[in-house]
Coordinates of N, CA and C in Angstrom, one line a residue:
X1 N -10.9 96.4 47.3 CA -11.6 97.4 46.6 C -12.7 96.8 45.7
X2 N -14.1 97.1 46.0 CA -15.3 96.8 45.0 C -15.2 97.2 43.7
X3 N -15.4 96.4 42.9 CA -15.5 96.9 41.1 C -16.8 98.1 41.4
X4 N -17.4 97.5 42.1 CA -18.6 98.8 42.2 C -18.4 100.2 42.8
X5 N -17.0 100.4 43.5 CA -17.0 101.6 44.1 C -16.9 102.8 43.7
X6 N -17.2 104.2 44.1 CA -17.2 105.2 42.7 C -15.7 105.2 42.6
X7 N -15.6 105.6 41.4 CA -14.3 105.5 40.3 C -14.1 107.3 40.9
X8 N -12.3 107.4 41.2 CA -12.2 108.7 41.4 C -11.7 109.5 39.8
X9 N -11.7 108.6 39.3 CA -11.6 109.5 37.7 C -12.2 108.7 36.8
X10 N -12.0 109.1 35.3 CA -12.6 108.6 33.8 C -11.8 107.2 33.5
X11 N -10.3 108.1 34.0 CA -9.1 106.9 33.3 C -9.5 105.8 34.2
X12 N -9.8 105.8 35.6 CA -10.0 104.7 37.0 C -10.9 103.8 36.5
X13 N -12.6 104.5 35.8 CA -13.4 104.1 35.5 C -13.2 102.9 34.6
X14 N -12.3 103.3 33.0 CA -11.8 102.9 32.2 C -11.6 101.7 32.1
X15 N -10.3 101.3 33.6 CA -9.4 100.6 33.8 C -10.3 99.4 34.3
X16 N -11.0 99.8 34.9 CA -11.9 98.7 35.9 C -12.8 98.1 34.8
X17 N -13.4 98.7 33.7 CA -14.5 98.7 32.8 C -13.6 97.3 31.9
X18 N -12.2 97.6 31.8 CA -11.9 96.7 31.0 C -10.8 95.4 31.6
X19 N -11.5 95.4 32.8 CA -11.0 93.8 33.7 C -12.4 93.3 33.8
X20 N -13.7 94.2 33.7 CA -15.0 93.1 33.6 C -15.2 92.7 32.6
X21 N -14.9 93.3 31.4 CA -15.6 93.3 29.6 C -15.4 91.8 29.8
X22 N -14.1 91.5 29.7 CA -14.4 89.8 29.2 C -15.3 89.1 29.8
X23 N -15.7 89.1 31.0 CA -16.6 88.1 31.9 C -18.5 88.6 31.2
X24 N -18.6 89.9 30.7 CA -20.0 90.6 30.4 C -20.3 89.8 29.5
X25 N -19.2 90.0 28.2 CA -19.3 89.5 26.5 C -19.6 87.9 27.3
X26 N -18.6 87.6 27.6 CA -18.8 86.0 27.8 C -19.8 85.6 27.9
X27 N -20.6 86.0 29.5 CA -22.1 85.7 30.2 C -22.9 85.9 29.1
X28 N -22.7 87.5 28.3 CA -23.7 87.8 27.3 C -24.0 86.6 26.4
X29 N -22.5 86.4 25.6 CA -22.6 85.6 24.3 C -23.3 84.2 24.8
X30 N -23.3 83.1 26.1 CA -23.5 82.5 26.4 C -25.1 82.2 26.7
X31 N -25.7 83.5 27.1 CA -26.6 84.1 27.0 C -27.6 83.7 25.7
X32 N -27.2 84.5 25.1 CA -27.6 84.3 23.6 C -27.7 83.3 23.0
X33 N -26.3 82.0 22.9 CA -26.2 80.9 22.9 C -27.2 80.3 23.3
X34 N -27.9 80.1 24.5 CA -29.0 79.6 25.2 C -30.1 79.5 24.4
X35 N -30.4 81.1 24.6 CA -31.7 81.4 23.9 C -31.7 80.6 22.3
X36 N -31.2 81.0 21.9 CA -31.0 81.0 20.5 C -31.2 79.3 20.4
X37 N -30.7 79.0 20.6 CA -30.6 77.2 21.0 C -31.7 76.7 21.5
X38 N -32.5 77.3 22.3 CA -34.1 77.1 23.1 C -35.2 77.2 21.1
X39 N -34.9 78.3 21.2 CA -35.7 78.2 19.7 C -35.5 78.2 18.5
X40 N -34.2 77.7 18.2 CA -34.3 76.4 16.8 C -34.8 74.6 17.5
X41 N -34.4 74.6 18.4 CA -35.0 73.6 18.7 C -35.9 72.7 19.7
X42 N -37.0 74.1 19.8 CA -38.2 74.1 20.1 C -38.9 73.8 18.9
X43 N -38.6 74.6 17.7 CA -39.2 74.1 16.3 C -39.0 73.1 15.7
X44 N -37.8 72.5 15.8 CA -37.1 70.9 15.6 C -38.2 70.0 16.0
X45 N -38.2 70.7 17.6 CA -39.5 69.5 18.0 C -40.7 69.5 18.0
X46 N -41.2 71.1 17.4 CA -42.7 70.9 16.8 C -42.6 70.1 15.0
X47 N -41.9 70.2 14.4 CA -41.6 69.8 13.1 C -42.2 68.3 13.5
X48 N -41.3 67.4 14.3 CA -41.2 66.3 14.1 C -42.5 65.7 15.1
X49 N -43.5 66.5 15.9 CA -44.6 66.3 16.3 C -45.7 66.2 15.6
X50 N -45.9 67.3 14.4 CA -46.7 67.6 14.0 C -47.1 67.2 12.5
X51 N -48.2 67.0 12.1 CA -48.6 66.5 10.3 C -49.0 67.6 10.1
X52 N -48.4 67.9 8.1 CA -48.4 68.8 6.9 C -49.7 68.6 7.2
X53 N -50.7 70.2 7.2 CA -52.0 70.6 6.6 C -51.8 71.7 5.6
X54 N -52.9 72.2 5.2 CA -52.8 73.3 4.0 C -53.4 74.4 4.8
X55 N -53.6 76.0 4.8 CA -53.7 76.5 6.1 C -54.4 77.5 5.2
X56 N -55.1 78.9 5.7 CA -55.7 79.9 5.1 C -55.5 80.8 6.2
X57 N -55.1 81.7 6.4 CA -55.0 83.0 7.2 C -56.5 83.3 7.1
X58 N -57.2 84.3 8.3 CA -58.1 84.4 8.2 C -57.9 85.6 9.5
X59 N -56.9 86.0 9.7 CA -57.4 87.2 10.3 C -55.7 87.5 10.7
X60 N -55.4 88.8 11.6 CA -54.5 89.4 11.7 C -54.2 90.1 13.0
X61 N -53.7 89.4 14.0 CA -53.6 90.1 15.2 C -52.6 91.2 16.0
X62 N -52.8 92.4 16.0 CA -51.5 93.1 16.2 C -51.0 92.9 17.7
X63 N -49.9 92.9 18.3 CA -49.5 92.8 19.7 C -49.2 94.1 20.1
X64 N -49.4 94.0 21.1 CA -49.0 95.4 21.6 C -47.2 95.8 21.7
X65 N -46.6 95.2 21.3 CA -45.2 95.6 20.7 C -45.2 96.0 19.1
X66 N -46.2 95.6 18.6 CA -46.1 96.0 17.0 C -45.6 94.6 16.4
X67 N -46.0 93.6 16.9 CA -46.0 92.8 15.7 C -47.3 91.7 15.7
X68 N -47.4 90.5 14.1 CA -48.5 90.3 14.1 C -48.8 88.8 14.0
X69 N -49.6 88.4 14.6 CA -50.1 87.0 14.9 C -50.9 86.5 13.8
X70 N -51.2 85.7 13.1 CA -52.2 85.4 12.0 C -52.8 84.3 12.9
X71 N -54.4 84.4 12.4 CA -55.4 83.1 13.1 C -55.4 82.2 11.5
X72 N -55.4 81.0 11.9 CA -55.6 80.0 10.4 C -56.4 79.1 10.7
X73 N -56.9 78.5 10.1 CA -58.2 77.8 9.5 C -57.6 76.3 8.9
X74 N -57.5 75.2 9.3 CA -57.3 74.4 8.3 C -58.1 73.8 7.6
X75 N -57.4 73.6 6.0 CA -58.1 73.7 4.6 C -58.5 72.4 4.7
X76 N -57.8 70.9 5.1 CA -57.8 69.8 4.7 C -57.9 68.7 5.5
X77 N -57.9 67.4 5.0 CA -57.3 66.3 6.4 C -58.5 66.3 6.9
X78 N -58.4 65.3 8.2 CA -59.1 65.1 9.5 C -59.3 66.8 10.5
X79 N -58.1 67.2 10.7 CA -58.8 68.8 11.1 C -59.2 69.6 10.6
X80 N -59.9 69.6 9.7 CA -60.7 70.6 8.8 C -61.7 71.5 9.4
X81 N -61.6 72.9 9.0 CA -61.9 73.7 9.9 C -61.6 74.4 11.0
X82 N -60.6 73.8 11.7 CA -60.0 73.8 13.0 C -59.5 75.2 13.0
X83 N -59.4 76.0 13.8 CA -58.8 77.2 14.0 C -58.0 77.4 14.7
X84 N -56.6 78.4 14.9 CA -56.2 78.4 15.9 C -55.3 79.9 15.5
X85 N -55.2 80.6 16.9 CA -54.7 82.3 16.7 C -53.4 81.6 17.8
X86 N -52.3 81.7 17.4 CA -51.1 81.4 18.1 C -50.2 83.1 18.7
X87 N -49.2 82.3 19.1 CA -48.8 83.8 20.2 C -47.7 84.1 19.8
X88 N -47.0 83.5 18.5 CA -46.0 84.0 17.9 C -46.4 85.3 17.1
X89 N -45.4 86.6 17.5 CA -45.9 87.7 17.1 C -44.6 87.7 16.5
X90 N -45.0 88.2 14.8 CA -43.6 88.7 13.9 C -43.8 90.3 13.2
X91 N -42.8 90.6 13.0 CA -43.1 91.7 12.1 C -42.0 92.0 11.7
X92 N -41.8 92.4 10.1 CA -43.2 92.3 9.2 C -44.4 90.9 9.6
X93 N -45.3 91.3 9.1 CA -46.0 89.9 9.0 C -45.9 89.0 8.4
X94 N -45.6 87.5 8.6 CA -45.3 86.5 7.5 C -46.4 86.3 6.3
X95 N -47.7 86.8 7.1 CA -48.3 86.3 5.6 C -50.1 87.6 5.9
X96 N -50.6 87.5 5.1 CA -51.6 88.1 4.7 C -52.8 87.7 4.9
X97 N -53.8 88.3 5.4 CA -55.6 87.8 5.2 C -55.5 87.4 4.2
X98 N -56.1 86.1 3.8 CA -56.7 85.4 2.6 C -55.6 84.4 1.9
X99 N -54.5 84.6 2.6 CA -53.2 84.1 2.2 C -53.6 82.3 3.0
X100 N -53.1 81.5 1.2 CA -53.1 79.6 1.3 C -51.9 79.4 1.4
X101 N -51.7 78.5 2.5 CA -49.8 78.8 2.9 C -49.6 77.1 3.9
X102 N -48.9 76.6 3.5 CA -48.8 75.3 3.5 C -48.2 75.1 5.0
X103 N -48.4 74.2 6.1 CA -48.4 74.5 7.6 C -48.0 73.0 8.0
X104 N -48.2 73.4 9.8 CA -48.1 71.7 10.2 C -49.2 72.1 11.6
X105 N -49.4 71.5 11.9 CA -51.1 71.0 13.6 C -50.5 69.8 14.1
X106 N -50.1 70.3 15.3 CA -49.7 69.4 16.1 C -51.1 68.9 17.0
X107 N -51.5 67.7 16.3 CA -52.9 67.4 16.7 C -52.9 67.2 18.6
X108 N -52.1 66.8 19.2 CA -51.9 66.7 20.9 C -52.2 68.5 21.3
X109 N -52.1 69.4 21.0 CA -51.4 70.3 21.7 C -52.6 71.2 20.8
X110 N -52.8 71.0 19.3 CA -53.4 71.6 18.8 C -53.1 73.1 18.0
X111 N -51.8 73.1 18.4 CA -50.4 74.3 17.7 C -50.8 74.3 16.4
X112 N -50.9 75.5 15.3 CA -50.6 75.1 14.2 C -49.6 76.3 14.0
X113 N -49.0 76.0 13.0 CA -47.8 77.3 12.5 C -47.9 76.8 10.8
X114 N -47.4 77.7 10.5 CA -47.2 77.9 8.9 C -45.3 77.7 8.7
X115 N -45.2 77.1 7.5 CA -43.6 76.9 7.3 C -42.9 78.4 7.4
X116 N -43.1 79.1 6.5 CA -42.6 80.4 6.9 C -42.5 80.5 7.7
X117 N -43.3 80.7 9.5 CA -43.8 81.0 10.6 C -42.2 80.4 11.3
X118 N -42.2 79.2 11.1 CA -41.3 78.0 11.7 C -40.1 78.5 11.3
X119 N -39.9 78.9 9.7 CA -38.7 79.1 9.3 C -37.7 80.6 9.7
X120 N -39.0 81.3 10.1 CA -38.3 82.8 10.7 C -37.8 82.5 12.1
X121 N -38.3 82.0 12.8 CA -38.5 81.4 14.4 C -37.0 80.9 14.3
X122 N -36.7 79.7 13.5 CA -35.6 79.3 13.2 C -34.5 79.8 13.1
X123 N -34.4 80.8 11.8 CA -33.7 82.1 11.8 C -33.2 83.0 13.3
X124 N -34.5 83.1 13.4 CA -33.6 84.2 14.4 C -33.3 83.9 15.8
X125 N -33.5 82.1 15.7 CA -32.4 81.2 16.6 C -31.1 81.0 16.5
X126 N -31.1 81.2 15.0 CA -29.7 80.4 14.6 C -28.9 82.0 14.6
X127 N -29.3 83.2 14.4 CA -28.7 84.5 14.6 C -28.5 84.8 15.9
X128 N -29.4 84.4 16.4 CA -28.7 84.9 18.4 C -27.2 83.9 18.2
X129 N -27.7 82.7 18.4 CA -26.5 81.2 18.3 C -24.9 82.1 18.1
X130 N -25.5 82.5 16.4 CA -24.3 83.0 16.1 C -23.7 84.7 16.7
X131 N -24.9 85.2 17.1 CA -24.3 86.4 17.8 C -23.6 86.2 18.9
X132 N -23.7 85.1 19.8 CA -23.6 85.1 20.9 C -22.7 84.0 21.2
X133 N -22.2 83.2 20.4 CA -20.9 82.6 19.7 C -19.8 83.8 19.5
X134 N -20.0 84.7 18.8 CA -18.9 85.9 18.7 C -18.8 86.5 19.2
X135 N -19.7 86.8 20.4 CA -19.6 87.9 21.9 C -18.7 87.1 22.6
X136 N -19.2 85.2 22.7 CA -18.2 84.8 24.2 C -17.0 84.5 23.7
X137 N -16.8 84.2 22.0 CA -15.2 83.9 21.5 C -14.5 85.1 21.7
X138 N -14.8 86.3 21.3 CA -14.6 87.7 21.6 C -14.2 88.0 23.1
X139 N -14.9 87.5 24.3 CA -15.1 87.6 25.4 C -13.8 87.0 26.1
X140 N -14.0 86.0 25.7 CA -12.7 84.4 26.3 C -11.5 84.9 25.7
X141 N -11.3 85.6 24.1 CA -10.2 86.2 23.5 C -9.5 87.7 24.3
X142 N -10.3 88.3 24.3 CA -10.1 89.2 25.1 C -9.1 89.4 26.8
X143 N -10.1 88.4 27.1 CA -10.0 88.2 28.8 C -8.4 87.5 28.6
X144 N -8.3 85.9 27.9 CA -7.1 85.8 27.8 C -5.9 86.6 27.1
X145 N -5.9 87.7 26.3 CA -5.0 88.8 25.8 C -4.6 89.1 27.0
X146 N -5.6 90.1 27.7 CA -5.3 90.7 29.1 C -4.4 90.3 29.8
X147 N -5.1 88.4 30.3 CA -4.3 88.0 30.8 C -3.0 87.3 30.8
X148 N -2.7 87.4 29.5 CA -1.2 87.1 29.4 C -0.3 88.6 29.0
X149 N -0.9 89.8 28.6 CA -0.5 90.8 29.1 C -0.2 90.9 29.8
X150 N -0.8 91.3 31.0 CA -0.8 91.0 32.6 C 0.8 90.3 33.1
X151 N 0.6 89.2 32.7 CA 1.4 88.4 33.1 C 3.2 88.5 32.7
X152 N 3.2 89.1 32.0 CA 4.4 89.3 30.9 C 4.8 90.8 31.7
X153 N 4.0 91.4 32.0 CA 4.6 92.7 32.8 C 5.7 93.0 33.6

């Protein structure tokens, strides 16, 4: 019998619904785990690529999902002048036209981000991490309940 086959009732449906849950949450949380892990320490490793500049916002770009990209200008240093509009899109916006906001330019690559920038990025690496830690502990707990239910029968 296919987990995919039509279900001849609600209760049938039910039953089957909750011999996949544990494997979904799991894949899910693990999922998440991934991602989330990809970008805290994607940032980890622009941190430790890149030299402190002083930065100036200098414009504001909307994405077509609604959120917003700032172009910056660096104030100081050997890249002075330097511009760069990056493709991290946040919203709210981290920072404002005309806004002096202290940054890092990864002179190889030519990236600049602002600390803020870095530190939200971070954030909502370390929130997937943790969401997706409690989906597959959730997931693994689950599946093993069942299966020593199961077993006990």
């Amino acid at each position: 019998m296919s987990m995919f086959s039509m279900p001849t009732s609600f209760a049938d449906f039910w039953e089957r619904s909750k011999k996949t849950a544990p494997y979904i949450y799991t894949l899910g949380g693990a999922l998440f785990i991934s991602v989330g892990t990809f970008m805290y320490l994607s940032q980890e490793r622009y941190i430790r690529s890149a030299v402190p500049v002083s930065l100036e916002v200098t414009d504001m770009v909307e994405g077509s999902e609604g959120g917003y990209a700032p172009e910056f200008v660096v104030l100081d240093g050997a890249n002075e002048g330097r511009r760069y509009r990056g493709n991290t899109y946040i919203n709210p916006p981290a920072h404002s036209i005309g806004d002096r906001v202290p940054g890092l330019i990864n002179t190889d690559t030519g990236v600049i981000k602002s600390d803020r920038m870095i530190a939200q990025i971070k954030w909502m690496g370390s929130a997937a991490i943790v969401i997706g830690a409690i989906s597959a502990i959730g997931g693994l707990g689950y599946g093993l309940y069942r299966r020593n239910r199961l077993k006990s029968k």
